[in-house]
Coordinates of C-alpha atoms and ligand atoms in Angstrom, one line a residue:
X1 CA -11.9 15.3 -5.4
X2 CA -13.1 14.3 -2.0
X3 CA -12.0 17.6 -0.2
X4 CA -13.8 19.2 -2.3
X5 CA -16.9 17.8 -2.9
X6 CA -17.3 18.1 1.5
X7 CA -16.7 21.3 1.5
X8 CA -19.4 22.8 -1.3
X9 CA -21.1 20.5 1.2
X10 CA -20.4 22.5 3.2
X11 CA -21.7 25.7 1.7
X12 CA -17.7 27.2 0.7
X13 CA -16.8 28.4 -2.7
X14 CA -14.4 25.8 -3.9
X15 CA -12.1 26.0 -6.5
X16 CA -10.4 22.5 -7.5
X17 CA -6.9 23.3 -9.6
X18 CA -5.7 20.1 -10.8
X19 CA -2.3 20.2 -12.7
X20 CA -2.9 17.0 -14.6
X21 CA -5.6 17.2 -18.2
X22 CA -8.3 15.3 -15.6
X23 CA -9.2 14.1 -12.5
X24 CA -8.1 11.0 -10.5
X25 CA -5.5 9.2 -12.9
X26 CA -3.8 7.6 -10.1
X27 CA -7.7 6.4 -8.7
X28 CA -8.2 5.3 -12.4
X29 CA -5.9 2.8 -12.1
X30 CA -6.2 1.6 -8.6
X31 CA -6.7 -1.8 -7.7
X32 CA -5.3 -3.2 -11.1
X33 CA -8.7 -1.0 -13.0
X34 CA -11.4 -1.8 -10.9
X35 CA -10.5 1.4 -7.9
X36 CA -10.4 -0.9 -4.1
X37 CA -12.1 1.7 -2.8
X38 CA -12.5 0.8 0.6
X39 CA -12.2 -1.9 2.9
X40 CA -15.2 -3.4 5.5
X41 CA -13.1 -4.7 7.7
X42 CA -14.2 -3.6 11.5
X43 CA -12.2 -0.4 12.2
X44 CA -10.1 -2.6 14.5
X45 CA -9.4 -3.8 11.4
X46 CA -8.5 -1.0 8.8
X47 CA -6.2 0.5 11.5
X48 CA -4.3 -2.8 11.7
X49 CA -3.8 -2.7 8.0
X50 CA -2.4 1.1 7.6
X51 CA 1.0 0.4 9.8
X52 CA 1.7 3.6 8.7
X53 CA 0.2 5.9 11.7
X54 CA -2.6 3.9 11.1
X55 CA -3.7 5.1 14.5
X56 CA -3.6 8.4 13.8
X57 CA -6.9 8.2 12.0
X58 CA -8.9 7.2 15.0
X59 CA -10.3 10.2 15.8
X60 CA -11.8 11.1 11.8
X61 CA -13.1 6.9 11.2
X62 CA -15.6 8.9 14.4
X63 CA -17.1 10.7 12.2
X64 CA -16.4 9.8 8.2
X65 CA -15.7 5.9 8.1
X66 CA -15.6 3.1 5.8
X67 CA -19.0 2.3 6.4
X68 CA -20.0 6.2 5.5
X69 CA -17.8 5.8 1.4
X70 CA -19.9 3.1 0.6
X71 CA -22.9 4.9 1.5
X72 CA -21.6 8.3 -0.1
X73 CA -20.8 6.0 -3.3
X74 CA -24.2 4.2 -3.4
X75 CA -25.7 7.2 -2.6
X76 CA -23.8 8.5 -6.3
X77 CA -25.7 5.7 -7.8
X78 CA -22.5 3.0 -7.4
X79 CA -23.3 0.0 -5.9
X80 CA -20.1 -1.1 -4.8
X81 CA -19.4 -6.2 -3.2
X82 CA -17.5 -6.5 -1.6
X83 CA -14.2 -9.5 -1.9
X84 CA -12.6 -11.6 -0.1
X85 CA -10.3 -9.9 2.4
X86 CA -12.6 -7.3 3.0
X87 CA -12.3 -5.3 -0.5
X88 CA -15.2 -3.8 -1.6
X89 CA -15.0 -2.9 -5.8
X90 CA -17.7 -1.3 -7.4
X91 CA -19.7 -3.9 -8.9
X92 CA -18.8 -2.6 -12.3
X93 CA -14.9 -3.5 -12.0
X94 CA -14.8 -0.2 -13.1
X95 CA -12.3 1.8 -11.2
X96 CA -13.5 5.5 -14.0
X97 CA -16.9 4.9 -12.8
X98 CA -15.6 5.7 -9.6
X99 CA -13.8 8.7 -10.4
X100 CA -17.1 9.2 -12.9
X101 CA -19.0 9.1 -9.9
X102 CA -17.3 12.0 -8.4
X103 CA -17.2 14.3 -11.0
X104 CA -21.2 13.4 -11.2
X105 CA -21.4 15.2 -7.3
X106 CA -18.7 17.7 -8.2
X107 CA -20.6 18.9 -10.5
X108 CA -24.4 19.3 -9.0
X109 CA -22.4 21.0 -6.3
X110 CA -21.6 24.0 -8.2
X111 CA -17.6 23.0 -7.5
X112 CA -15.4 24.2 -9.9
X113 CA -12.4 23.1 -11.6
X114 CA -9.0 24.3 -13.2
X115 CA -6.8 21.7 -15.3
X116 CA -4.0 21.7 -16.7
X117 CA -2.9 24.8 -14.2
X118 CA 0.1 23.9 -11.9
X119 CA 0.9 25.5 -8.3
X120 CA 4.1 26.3 -7.6
X121 CA 3.4 27.0 -4.1
X122 CA 1.2 28.3 -1.2
X123 CA 1.2 30.8 -0.9
X124 CA 0.8 32.5 3.4
X125 CA 0.8 35.6 5.7
X126 CA 0.9 36.7 9.5
X127 CA 0.6 33.5 9.4
X128 CA -2.0 32.1 8.2
X129 CA -2.7 30.8 4.5
X130 CA -3.6 33.6 1.7
X131 CA -3.6 31.2 -1.8
X132 CA -2.2 30.3 -4.1
X133 CA 0.5 30.3 -6.9
X134 CA 0.2 28.9 -10.3
X135 CA 3.7 28.6 -12.1
X136 CA 2.4 31.4 -14.3
X137 CA 3.0 33.7 -11.6
X138 CA -1.4 34.8 -11.4
X139 CA -2.5 34.0 -8.3
X140 CA -5.6 33.4 -7.0
X141 CA -6.6 34.3 -3.0
X142 CA -8.0 31.9 -0.1
X143 CA -9.1 32.3 2.8
X144 CA -8.7 27.9 3.3
X145 CA -5.8 25.6 1.1
X146 CA -6.3 22.4 0.7
X147 CA -3.4 20.2 0.1
X148 CA -4.0 17.2 -2.2
X149 CA -1.5 16.6 -4.1
X150 CA -0.6 13.0 -3.0
X151 CA 2.4 11.1 -2.6
X152 CA 6.0 11.2 -5.3
X153 CA 5.2 7.1 -6.4
X154 CA 3.9 6.5 -9.8
X155 CA 3.9 10.4 -11.0
X156 CA 3.3 9.8 -14.4
X157 CA -0.4 10.0 -12.8
X158 CA 0.8 13.9 -11.4
X159 CA 1.4 13.1 -8.0
X160 CA 5.5 14.1 -8.4
X161 CA 5.7 15.2 -4.7
X162 CA 4.6 19.0 -5.0
X163 CA 2.9 19.9 -2.0
X164 CA 5.5 18.5 0.2
X165 CA 7.6 22.1 0.3
X166 CA 4.2 23.7 0.7
X167 CA 4.1 22.1 3.6
X168 CA 7.5 22.2 5.0
X169 CA 7.4 26.4 3.8
X170 CA 4.3 27.2 6.4
X171 CA 6.6 24.9 9.5
X172 CA 6.1 21.1 8.6
X173 CA 8.3 18.5 8.9
X174 CA 8.5 15.8 6.0
X175 CA 9.2 12.3 7.6
X176 CA 11.5 11.0 5.3
X177 CA 10.3 9.1 2.4
X178 CA 10.5 5.7 1.1
X179 CA 8.3 4.0 -1.3
X180 CA 6.0 1.2 -0.2
X181 CA 3.9 -1.6 -1.3
X182 CA 7.1 -2.3 -4.4
X183 CA 8.2 -5.5 -5.8
X184 CA 11.0 -6.5 -3.5
X185 CA 15.3 -7.4 -5.5
X186 CA 17.8 -9.8 -4.7
X187 CA 20.6 -11.1 -6.5
X188 CA 20.6 -14.1 -5.4
X189 CA 21.5 -17.0 -7.5
X190 CA 18.9 -18.6 -8.0
X191 CA 16.8 -14.7 -9.2
X192 CA 19.6 -14.2 -10.6
X193 CA 19.8 -16.5 -13.6
X194 CA 15.6 -16.7 -13.4
X195 CA 15.3 -20.3 -11.7
X196 CA 11.5 -19.6 -10.3
X197 CA 10.7 -16.4 -13.0
X198 CA 7.2 -16.4 -12.8
X199 CA 6.9 -18.4 -10.7
X200 CA 3.9 -17.8 -8.1
X201 CA 3.0 -19.7 -4.6
X202 CA -0.4 -19.2 -3.5
X203 CA -1.4 -18.6 0.6
X204 CA 2.1 -18.9 1.8
X205 CA 4.0 -17.4 5.0
X206 CA 6.3 -14.9 3.8
X207 CA 8.6 -13.0 6.6
X208 CA 11.4 -10.7 6.1
X209 CA 14.4 -12.0 9.0
X210 CA 15.0 -10.5 12.5
X211 CA 19.7 -10.9 12.0
X212 CA 18.8 -12.5 14.9
X213 CA 16.8 -14.6 13.1
X214 CA 13.7 -14.3 14.2
X215 CA 10.8 -12.9 12.5
X216 CA 10.8 -9.3 12.2
X217 CA 6.7 -9.6 9.7
X218 CA 5.4 -12.6 8.4
X219 CA 2.0 -12.1 5.6
X220 CA 0.0 -15.1 4.6
X221 CA -1.0 -14.4 0.5
X222 CA 0.2 -14.7 -2.5
X223 CA 3.4 -14.1 -4.2
X224 CA 5.7 -14.4 -7.4
X225 CA 8.6 -15.2 -8.2
X226 CA 9.8 -12.1 -10.7
X227 CA 13.5 -11.6 -12.7
X228 CA 14.4 -9.4 -10.4
X229 CA 13.3 -10.4 -7.1
X230 CA 9.7 -11.3 -6.0
X231 CA 6.6 -9.4 -6.0
X232 CA 2.6 -10.2 -5.6
X233 CA 0.2 -9.4 -2.8
X234 CA 2.1 -10.7 0.5
X235 CA 5.8 -9.2 -1.2
X236 CA 4.3 -5.7 -1.1
X237 CA 3.1 -5.8 2.3
X238 CA 6.8 -6.8 3.4
X239 CA 8.4 -4.8 1.5
X240 CA 8.5 -1.2 3.6
X241 CA 10.1 -4.3 6.8
X242 CA 12.5 -4.9 4.2
X243 CA 13.1 -0.9 3.5
X244 CA 13.2 -0.8 7.4
X245 CA 15.0 -3.2 8.7
X246 CA 17.7 -2.6 6.2
X247 CA 17.9 1.1 7.5
X248 CA 18.0 0.5 10.4
X249 CA 20.9 -2.4 10.2
X250 CA 23.1 -1.1 8.3
X251 CA 23.6 -4.1 6.0
X252 CA 22.9 -4.4 2.8
X253 CA 21.0 -7.7 2.3
X254 CA 18.3 -8.6 4.6
X255 CA 17.3 -12.1 4.8
X256 CA 13.5 -13.5 4.5
X257 CA 11.9 -17.3 4.6
X258 CA 9.2 -18.8 3.1
X259 CA 7.0 -21.0 4.5
X260 CA 5.5 -23.5 2.0
X261 CA 3.2 -25.3 3.9
X262 CA 2.6 -22.5 6.1
X263 CA -0.9 -25.3 8.1
X264 CA 2.0 -28.1 9.0
X265 CA 4.1 -28.1 11.5
X266 CA 8.1 -29.2 10.6
X267 CA 7.9 -32.7 12.4
X268 CA 4.7 -33.1 10.9
X269 CA 6.0 -32.4 7.4
X270 CA 9.1 -34.3 8.2
X271 CA 7.1 -37.0 9.3
X272 CA 4.7 -37.0 6.5
X273 CA 7.8 -37.3 4.0
X274 CA 8.5 -40.7 5.5
X275 CA 6.1 -42.0 5.8
X276 CA 5.7 -41.5 1.6
X277 CA 9.1 -42.9 2.1
X278 CA 8.3 -45.4 3.2
X279 CA 4.6 -46.1 1.1
X280 CA 6.2 -45.2 -2.5
X281 CA 10.2 -46.3 -2.4
X282 CA 10.6 -47.5 -5.8
X283 CA 9.1 -44.0 -7.0
X284 CA 11.8 -41.6 -7.5
X285 CA 12.1 -38.5 -5.0
X286 CA 10.5 -36.1 -7.8
X287 CA 6.9 -38.7 -8.3
X288 CA 7.2 -39.2 -4.6
X289 CA 6.6 -36.0 -3.7
X290 CA 4.6 -34.6 -6.0
X291 CA 1.4 -33.4 -4.9
X292 CA 3.4 -32.0 -2.0
X293 CA 5.0 -28.0 -3.7
X294 CA 3.8 -26.7 -7.2
X295 CA 6.1 -28.5 -9.1
X296 CA 8.7 -26.2 -10.7
X297 CA 9.1 -25.3 -6.2
X298 CA 9.2 -28.7 -5.4
X299 CA 12.3 -29.1 -7.7
X300 CA 13.7 -26.3 -6.2
X301 CA 13.7 -27.2 -3.5
X302 CA 15.4 -30.9 -3.5
X303 CA 18.3 -29.1 -5.8
X304 CA 18.4 -27.1 -3.1
X305 CA 18.2 -29.9 -0.5
X306 CA 21.2 -31.1 -2.7
X307 CA 18.9 -34.2 -3.7
X308 CA 18.8 -35.7 -6.9
X309 CA 14.0 -35.5 -8.2
X310 CA 15.0 -38.5 -10.9
X311 CA 16.9 -40.5 -7.5
X312 CA 14.9 -43.5 -6.4
X313 CA 13.6 -41.7 -3.3
X314 CA 13.9 -44.9 -0.6
X315 CA 17.8 -44.2 -0.9
X316 CA 17.7 -41.1 -0.5
X317 CA 19.9 -40.0 3.2
X318 CA 16.9 -39.2 5.6
X319 CA 19.4 -36.1 6.9
X320 CA 18.2 -35.2 3.3
X321 CA 14.7 -35.1 3.7
X322 CA 14.1 -33.6 6.9
X323 CA 17.0 -30.9 5.6
X324 CA 14.2 -30.6 2.9
X325 CA 10.7 -30.5 5.2
X326 CA 13.2 -27.3 6.6
X327 CA 13.1 -25.7 3.5
X328 CA 9.5 -25.8 2.2
X329 CA 9.4 -24.9 6.1
X330 CA 11.6 -22.3 5.7
X331 CA 13.4 -21.1 2.7
X332 CA 15.8 -18.1 3.3
X333 CA 17.0 -15.7 1.2
X334 CA 18.8 -12.1 1.0
X335 CA 16.8 -9.4 -0.3
X336 CA 18.9 -6.1 -1.1
X337 CA 16.0 -3.8 -1.3
X338 CA 13.1 -2.6 -3.4
X339 CA 12.0 -1.3 -7.2
X340 CA 12.8 1.9 -7.0
X341 CA 9.1 5.0 -5.1
X342 CA 8.3 6.1 -8.7
X343 CA 7.5 2.1 -9.0
X344 CA 5.7 2.0 -5.2
X345 CA 2.2 1.1 -5.7
X346 CA 2.4 4.3 -2.1
X347 CA 4.9 6.8 -0.5
X348 CA 5.6 6.5 2.6
X349 CA 6.7 8.7 5.0
X350 CA 4.9 12.7 4.3
X351 CA 3.8 15.8 6.4
X352 CA 4.0 14.7 10.0
X353 CA 0.7 13.4 11.5
X354 CA 2.4 14.7 14.5
X355 CA 1.4 18.5 13.6
X356 CA -1.9 17.6 12.1
X357 CA -5.6 18.0 14.1
X358 CA -6.9 14.4 13.7
X359 CA -10.0 15.4 13.9
X360 CA -10.1 18.2 11.8
X361 CA -6.9 17.9 9.1
X362 CA -5.8 21.3 10.5
X363 CA -2.1 22.5 10.0
X364 CA -1.6 22.8 14.3
X365 CA 1.2 26.6 12.3
X366 CA -0.7 27.2 10.0
X367 CA -5.2 28.5 10.4
X368 CA -6.6 27.8 7.3
X369 CA -4.2 25.6 6.0
X370 CA -5.4 21.2 5.3
X371 CA -3.7 18.3 4.3
X372 CA -5.7 14.9 2.9
X373 CA -4.6 12.0 1.1
X374 CA -1.3 10.1 0.5
X375 CA 0.7 13.6 1.0
X376 CA -0.1 12.9 4.7
X377 CA 2.9 10.3 6.5
X378 CA 0.0 7.6 6.6
X379 CA 0.7 4.6 4.5
X380 CA -1.3 1.7 4.3
X381 CA -1.5 -1.8 2.4
X382 CA -3.0 -2.8 -0.3
X383 CA -6.8 -3.1 -0.1
X384 CA -8.5 -0.6 -0.2
X385 CA -6.0 0.9 3.0
X386 CA -4.7 3.2 1.2
X387 CA -8.1 5.2 -0.6
X388 CA -10.0 4.8 2.3
X389 CA -7.3 7.3 4.1
X390 CA -7.5 9.6 1.2
X391 CA -11.2 9.7 1.2
X392 CA -11.7 9.7 4.8
X393 CA -9.6 12.8 5.6
X394 CA -10.2 14.4 2.8
X395 CA -14.0 14.8 2.6
X396 CA -12.5 15.7 7.1
X397 CA -10.2 18.4 5.3
X398 CA -12.8 19.9 2.5
X399 CA -15.4 20.4 6.3
X400 CA -12.9 21.8 7.7
X401 CA -11.2 24.0 5.1
X402 CA -14.8 25.3 4.8
X403 CA -15.3 26.5 8.5
X404 CA -13.0 27.3 8.6
X405 CA -12.7 30.1 5.0
X406 CA -16.5 30.8 7.2
X407 CA -14.4 32.0 10.2
X408 CA -11.8 33.9 8.7
X409 CA -12.1 37.5 9.3
X410 CA -9.7 39.3 6.7
X411 CA -12.9 39.5 3.1
X412 CA -10.4 37.2 1.1
X413 CA -13.2 35.8 -1.8
Ligands
LIG1 C1 -1.0 1.7 -10.0 C2 -1.7 2.1 -7.8 C3 -2.1 0.7 -7.5 C4 -2.6 1.1 -6.7 N1 -3.8 1.0 -6.2 C5 -4.3 1.0 -5.1 C6 -5.3 -0.2 -4.1 O1 -5.6 -0.3 -4.4 N2 -5.4 0.3 -2.8 C7 -5.8 1.6 -2.0 O2 -6.0 1.4 -0.8 N3 -4.3 2.0 -2.6 C8 -3.6 1.8 -4.3 N4 -3.2 3.1 -4.2 C9 -2.4 4.2 -2.9 C10 -3.6 4.8 -4.1 O3 -4.4 5.0 -5.5 C11 -3.0 6.2 -3.5 O4 -3.5 6.3 -2.0 C12 -4.6 7.1 -3.7 O5 -5.0 7.5 -4.7 C13 -4.5 9.3 -2.9 O6 -4.8 9.5 -3.4 P1 -4.3 10.9 -3.1 O7 -5.3 11.9 -3.2 O8 -3.9 11.1 -2.1 O9 -3.6 11.2 -4.8 P2 -3.3 11.0 -5.6 O10 -4.5 10.2 -6.0 O11 -1.6 11.0 -5.5 O12 -4.0 12.7 -6.4 C14 -3.3 13.8 -6.3 C15 -3.4 15.2 -7.6 O13 -2.6 16.1 -6.8 C16 -1.9 16.6 -8.6 N5 -0.8 17.4 -8.6 C17 -0.3 17.0 -7.7 N6 0.5 18.6 -7.5 C18 0.4 19.3 -8.1 C19 1.1 21.2 -8.6 N7 1.8 21.5 -8.1 N8 0.0 21.5 -9.1 C20 -1.8 21.0 -9.5 N9 -2.0 19.4 -9.4 C21 -1.1 19.1 -8.7 C22 -2.0 15.6 -9.0 O14 -2.0 15.4 -10.5 C23 -2.4 14.4 -9.4 O15 -4.0 14.1 -9.8 C24 -2.8 2.4 -5.8 C25 -1.9 3.1 -6.9 C26 -1.0 2.9 -7.7 C27 -0.5 3.6 -8.3

């Protein structure tokens, strides 16, 4: 949609084809139905939050960036508001208002739209883009084509990975696809027995550990235990590292760790527990430590450390309290993977960015061919980063497809 607007603003005759019965289905369910349309953090931070080839976007951001996205929507009458971590949402809290604004702009610019129309493939001729073939067998000719088919996650929105073979046919490499921003699965007994199901932990540090026990990545955010493993913002952000670590280590499991009290050192915590032991010696462990952690998690960790929660605090051996302090700071558990790609918020991998011109989103191999959005091997954390990448690359792909169409001398209309 953004590419069609940019191309039309650059005076191209534009046709947007979508196999769905309406446009922007995924956008309309993003950000919990509120559309986290972009993020207001500084550009360096935006790039840092796009671990999948964020740096490729440096040049693109010098032409169109998050602040331009904000101005773009405000010009269309969509007021945006900033929430935590720089996340920008429409004031209406309605993702559909963002989709509608794009549709209105498309209609102002007279972008033609064909819905319920599946593209079969992109046509190339004599080393140049020539048009597309529809599933119906009909051919449509065009001097420039933008592939904006998205990734392969949540396929019911229309993103079923159709664009990858079209890119391959033009000589492009598709890097391995994998689920990212996806809940993590675990076979641990406490998960299988649903001991913590539904429990949310706020602002904890969640880490994926390397085989040597050192953290590969740590995210300090909220998380939730589910009936199959863990989810929530911290888990989603860790998920791609679980996938990569499983692949790299060729093991079936990876160890993760929760630091439930990240602002305190283990020693300081242990000293605090010792103080409580002195002052509240007669209370049960459960009551004396109340307030340290959410109750369910507290009871769980006490049990894990072999401490009877109803035992009088004074009688709990020091070494068990030391183990408890350690568990608060580093409760480790094994995970064995993630939910599948179809259930992921974002697809990792895609059209290799090494083969794309970073300022124009043009194919380095096939004149007249451009790419944008999640079909590219660009993947960010949730928080508006993927939509930012899609809108920015869309803007550039559309602009430059219009220019390449203008410069085409074959007379394709
Ligand atoms: C539930 C959910 C929540 C999300 N929340 C966030 C968030 O908070 N922040 C964030 O940054 N990102 C979020 N994302 C990711 C973000 O929505 C996507 O990265 C973004 O929509 C990608 O845009 P796109 O235009 O590249 O692809 P898509 O939005 O997937 O659009 C691709 C379009 O191509 C069409 N298409 C595909 N194949 C064909 C074909 N053969 N012929 C014709 N048309 C075809 C499809 O019908 C579809 O309309 C979320 C994703 C999901 C699933």
